[in-house]
Short mmCIF file of C-alpha atoms in Angstrom, two decimals:
data_model
loop_
_atom_site.label_atom_id
_atom_site.label_comp_id
_atom_site.label_asym_id
_atom_site.label_seq_id
_atom_site.Cartn_x
_atom_site.Cartn_y
_atom_site.Cartn_z
CA TYR A 60 104.14 141.13 97.75
CA LEU A 61 105.89 138.25 96.07
CA ASP A 62 104.10 135.21 94.52
CA ASP A 63 104.76 132.25 92.04
CA GLY A 64 108.48 131.89 92.35
CA ALA A 65 109.34 135.60 92.84
CA SER A 66 112.69 136.56 94.62
CA LEU A 67 113.52 139.23 96.89
CA THR A 68 116.83 140.68 97.97
CA MET A 69 117.05 143.55 100.57
CA SER A 70 120.09 144.93 102.13
CA GLY A 71 119.99 147.55 104.88
CA GLY A 72 117.28 150.04 105.70
CA SER A 73 113.99 150.00 107.63
CA ILE A 74 110.32 149.15 106.86
CA THR A 75 107.95 150.84 109.26
CA GLY A 76 104.41 152.05 109.54
CA ASN A 77 102.95 149.56 106.98
CA THR A 78 99.33 148.25 107.48
CA ALA A 79 98.00 145.13 105.60
CA SER A 80 94.24 145.74 106.44
CA ASP A 81 92.67 142.73 104.60
CA ASN A 82 95.83 140.55 103.98
CA ASP A 83 98.57 138.81 105.80
CA GLY A 84 102.14 140.21 106.40
CA GLY A 85 102.17 143.82 107.63
CA ALA A 86 105.57 144.68 105.95
CA ILE A 87 106.35 141.74 103.68
CA ASN A 88 104.22 138.96 102.10
CA VAL A 89 106.08 136.06 100.29
CA GLU A 90 104.02 133.12 98.74
CA ARG A 91 105.71 130.44 96.76
CA GLY A 92 108.92 132.43 96.49
CA ASN A 93 112.18 133.26 98.40
CA ALA A 94 113.53 136.24 100.22
CA TYR A 95 116.88 137.09 101.51
CA MET A 96 117.15 140.11 103.72
CA SER A 97 120.32 141.56 105.64
CA GLY A 98 120.66 144.37 107.83
CA LEU A 99 116.94 145.26 107.63
CA ASN A 100 114.85 146.57 110.57
CA ILE A 101 111.29 146.07 110.54
CA TYR A 102 109.07 147.68 113.24
CA GLY A 103 105.77 149.42 113.79
CA SER A 104 103.96 147.41 111.09
CA GLU A 105 100.64 145.71 111.39
CA SER A 106 98.45 143.00 109.69
CA MET A 107 94.87 142.41 110.58
CA GLN A 108 95.51 138.71 109.90
CA TYR A 109 98.80 136.83 110.02
CA GLY A 110 102.25 138.10 110.48
CA GLY A 111 102.61 141.68 111.63
CA ALA A 112 106.09 141.85 110.20
CA ILE A 113 106.47 139.07 107.61
CA TYR A 114 104.05 136.39 106.15
CA ALA A 115 105.39 133.69 104.04
CA GLU A 116 103.90 130.45 102.69
CA ASP A 117 105.47 127.58 101.03
CA SER A 118 108.73 129.97 100.82
CA GLU A 119 112.28 130.08 101.74
CA ILE A 120 113.05 133.12 104.06
CA THR A 121 116.66 134.04 105.12
CA LEU A 122 117.22 136.95 107.65
CA VAL A 123 120.91 137.93 108.26
CA ASP A 124 121.69 140.67 110.93
CA CYS A 125 118.07 141.77 110.80
CA ARG A 126 116.03 143.16 113.70
CA ILE A 127 112.17 142.69 113.90
CA GLY A 128 110.25 144.17 116.82
CA GLY A 129 107.44 146.23 117.93
CA ASN A 130 105.00 144.96 115.28
CA LYS A 131 101.38 143.69 115.63
CA ALA A 132 98.93 141.35 114.01
CA ALA A 133 95.84 139.57 114.98
CA TYR A 134 97.74 136.25 114.84
CA TYR A 135 101.37 136.13 115.52
CA GLY A 136 102.99 139.61 115.40
CA GLY A 137 106.51 138.71 114.10
CA VAL A 138 107.22 136.19 111.36
CA VAL A 139 104.96 133.46 110.09
CA ASN A 140 106.21 130.97 107.60
CA GLN A 141 103.78 128.12 106.65
CA TYR A 142 104.82 125.03 104.88
CA GLY A 143 108.35 126.70 104.18
CA SER A 144 111.80 127.20 105.75
CA THR A 145 113.31 130.18 107.54
CA VAL A 146 117.09 130.67 108.50
CA LEU A 147 117.93 133.43 111.11
CA ILE A 148 121.63 134.44 111.25
CA ARG A 149 122.63 136.87 113.99
CA SER A 150 119.10 138.25 113.95
CA VAL A 151 116.61 139.47 116.56
CA VAL A 152 112.83 138.68 116.32
CA ALA A 153 111.23 139.72 119.63
CA GLU A 154 108.64 141.89 121.30
CA ASN A 155 105.88 141.51 118.49
CA VAL A 156 102.31 141.31 119.70
CA GLY A 157 99.43 138.95 118.61
CA THR A 158 96.18 140.29 119.82
CA THR A 159 94.46 136.89 119.23
CA LYS A 160 97.24 134.56 119.26
CA SER A 161 100.94 135.54 119.90
CA ALA A 162 104.39 134.50 119.07
CA ASP A 163 107.43 136.07 117.49
CA LEU A 164 107.80 133.14 115.10
CA TRP A 165 105.17 130.57 114.01
CA GLY A 166 104.63 128.20 111.29
CA PHE A 167 102.91 124.90 110.31
CA TYR A 168 105.28 121.67 110.13
CA PRO A 169 107.41 120.93 108.47
CA ASN A 170 108.61 124.55 108.83
CA ASN A 171 111.59 124.80 111.03
CA TYR A 172 114.38 127.20 112.04
CA ALA A 173 116.84 124.40 112.85
CA ASN A 174 119.69 125.99 110.78
CA SER A 175 119.54 129.31 112.54
CA ARG A 176 122.62 130.59 114.35
CA TYR A 177 123.32 133.23 117.01
CA SER A 178 119.80 134.65 116.94
CA ILE A 179 117.61 136.13 119.63
CA VAL A 180 113.91 135.16 119.62
CA GLY A 181 111.14 136.34 122.05
CA PHE A 182 109.29 133.03 121.85
CA VAL A 183 108.05 130.56 119.24
CA LYS A 184 105.16 128.34 118.67
CA ASP A 185 104.99 125.31 116.48
CA VAL A 186 108.42 125.57 115.07
CA LEU A 187 111.86 124.12 116.03
CA ILE A 188 114.81 126.45 116.88
CA LYS A 189 117.88 124.87 118.52
CA THR A 190 119.39 126.35 121.54
CA ASP A 191 122.55 124.08 121.75
CA GLU A 192 125.83 125.73 122.55
CA GLN A 193 126.88 125.04 118.95
CA TYR A 194 123.82 127.07 117.57
CA GLY A 195 124.24 129.94 119.92
CA ASN A 196 120.55 130.91 119.87
CA LEU A 197 118.59 132.49 122.79
CA VAL A 198 114.79 131.73 122.74
CA GLY A 199 112.33 132.69 125.48
CA THR A 200 109.05 131.24 126.45
CA GLU A 201 105.41 132.11 126.19
CA ALA A 202 105.49 132.57 130.03
CA ASN A 203 108.78 134.39 129.90
CA PRO A 204 109.66 135.94 126.55
CA LEU A 205 112.74 137.62 125.96
CA LYS A 206 112.65 141.36 125.77
CA PRO A 207 116.12 142.30 124.14
CA PHE A 208 115.42 145.85 122.75
CA VAL A 209 115.71 149.22 124.42
CA ALA A 210 112.37 150.35 123.15
CA ALA A 211 110.83 148.41 120.23
CA THR A 212 107.44 149.95 120.61
CA VAL A 213 108.76 153.36 119.51
CA GLY A 214 111.21 151.73 116.89
CA ASN A 215 114.47 151.70 119.11
CA LEU A 216 115.88 148.23 118.20
CA GLU A 217 119.14 148.83 119.88
CA LEU A 218 119.98 145.79 122.13
CA LYS A 219 119.99 146.17 125.95
CA PRO A 220 123.51 145.71 127.35
CA GLU A 221 122.89 142.10 128.68
CA TYR A 222 122.16 141.11 125.06
CA ALA A 223 124.97 143.01 123.36
CA ASN A 224 127.35 140.09 122.91
CA ALA A 225 124.62 137.38 122.01
CA LEU A 226 125.19 137.92 118.34
CA ALA A 227 129.02 138.11 118.64
CA PRO A 228 130.14 135.27 116.10
CA ALA A 229 129.89 137.55 113.01
CA SER A 230 132.12 135.51 110.55
CA ALA A 231 131.15 134.24 107.20
CA ALA A 232 131.85 130.68 108.64
CA VAL A 233 128.54 131.07 110.52
CA LEU A 234 126.83 131.27 107.22
CA ASP A 235 128.63 128.62 105.77
CA ASP A 236 127.78 126.27 108.66
CA ALA A 237 124.04 127.33 108.64
CA PHE A 238 123.59 126.28 104.98
CA ALA A 239 125.85 123.47 104.91
CA ALA A 240 122.97 121.30 106.28
CA PHE A 241 120.74 122.15 103.23
CA VAL A 242 123.55 121.20 100.83
CA ASP A 243 124.18 117.98 102.71
CA GLU A 244 120.54 117.01 102.44
CA GLU A 245 120.46 117.82 98.81
CA ASP A 246 123.62 115.75 98.16
CA ALA A 247 122.09 112.85 100.15
CA GLU A 248 118.95 112.91 97.93
CA LEU A 249 121.04 113.01 94.83
CA ALA A 250 123.23 110.09 96.02
CA VAL A 251 119.94 107.92 96.63
CA ASP A 252 118.60 108.79 93.28
CA LEU A 253 121.92 107.88 91.64
CA ALA A 254 121.94 104.59 93.68
CA VAL A 255 118.51 103.62 92.40
CA LEU A 256 119.36 104.57 88.79
CA GLU A 257 122.42 102.30 88.83
CA GLU A 258 120.47 99.43 90.14
CA THR A 259 117.63 99.82 87.66
CA VAL A 260 117.51 97.11 85.15
CA PHE A 261 116.36 98.42 81.83
CA ASP A 262 114.56 96.55 79.14
CA ASP A 263 116.73 96.14 75.82
CA ASP A 264 113.46 96.20 73.90
CA LEU A 265 112.67 99.48 75.56
CA PHE A 266 115.92 100.95 74.47
CA ALA A 267 115.52 99.79 70.96
CA SER A 268 112.16 101.40 70.72
CA PHE A 269 113.80 104.92 71.58
CA GLU A 270 116.47 104.33 69.11
CA GLN A 271 113.75 104.28 66.33
CA PHE A 272 113.12 108.03 67.02
#
């Protein structure tokens, strides 16, 4: 559980068999923080509320080469991120179960997964994940969710043969492209701020008052 600006970095390994009986996030809960996970498997975890695997709120979540399947929650068995941002890189989030409402990825606007690359998702609700060729994502629908794992319910998160090449682009350039959009947005905001500053007319008397201190 992370809160109030805390950060989490995890590399490799598995999280399984956790239960959040009176809270969100069966395996991981992040509120107003950020988490970077690579090469991590999450399966067989359960929340009685939201997010069988991961619950996040107002947070930044990055999943690289991760596999999340076979988790369960009352609402949305996979990954939930409300009012935050999530990036999936060469990751698979599928075959998670929501007993009341279901989706592998869910989150309130303005949460979106627009910078995700070469990932497989069972199906999503209320989020945006692009499936254009340049992004390389595979996303199912609620009526026809993707089921890429050999046997997620028993913890076998190996990919079926027909999905084996879906995560093929494994170069660092994929990561660079994914985060470039964030950098460009920040640079654009900075440029606007500088332009406003340059056009601002300051009062000479105001500067004089500051010089007295």
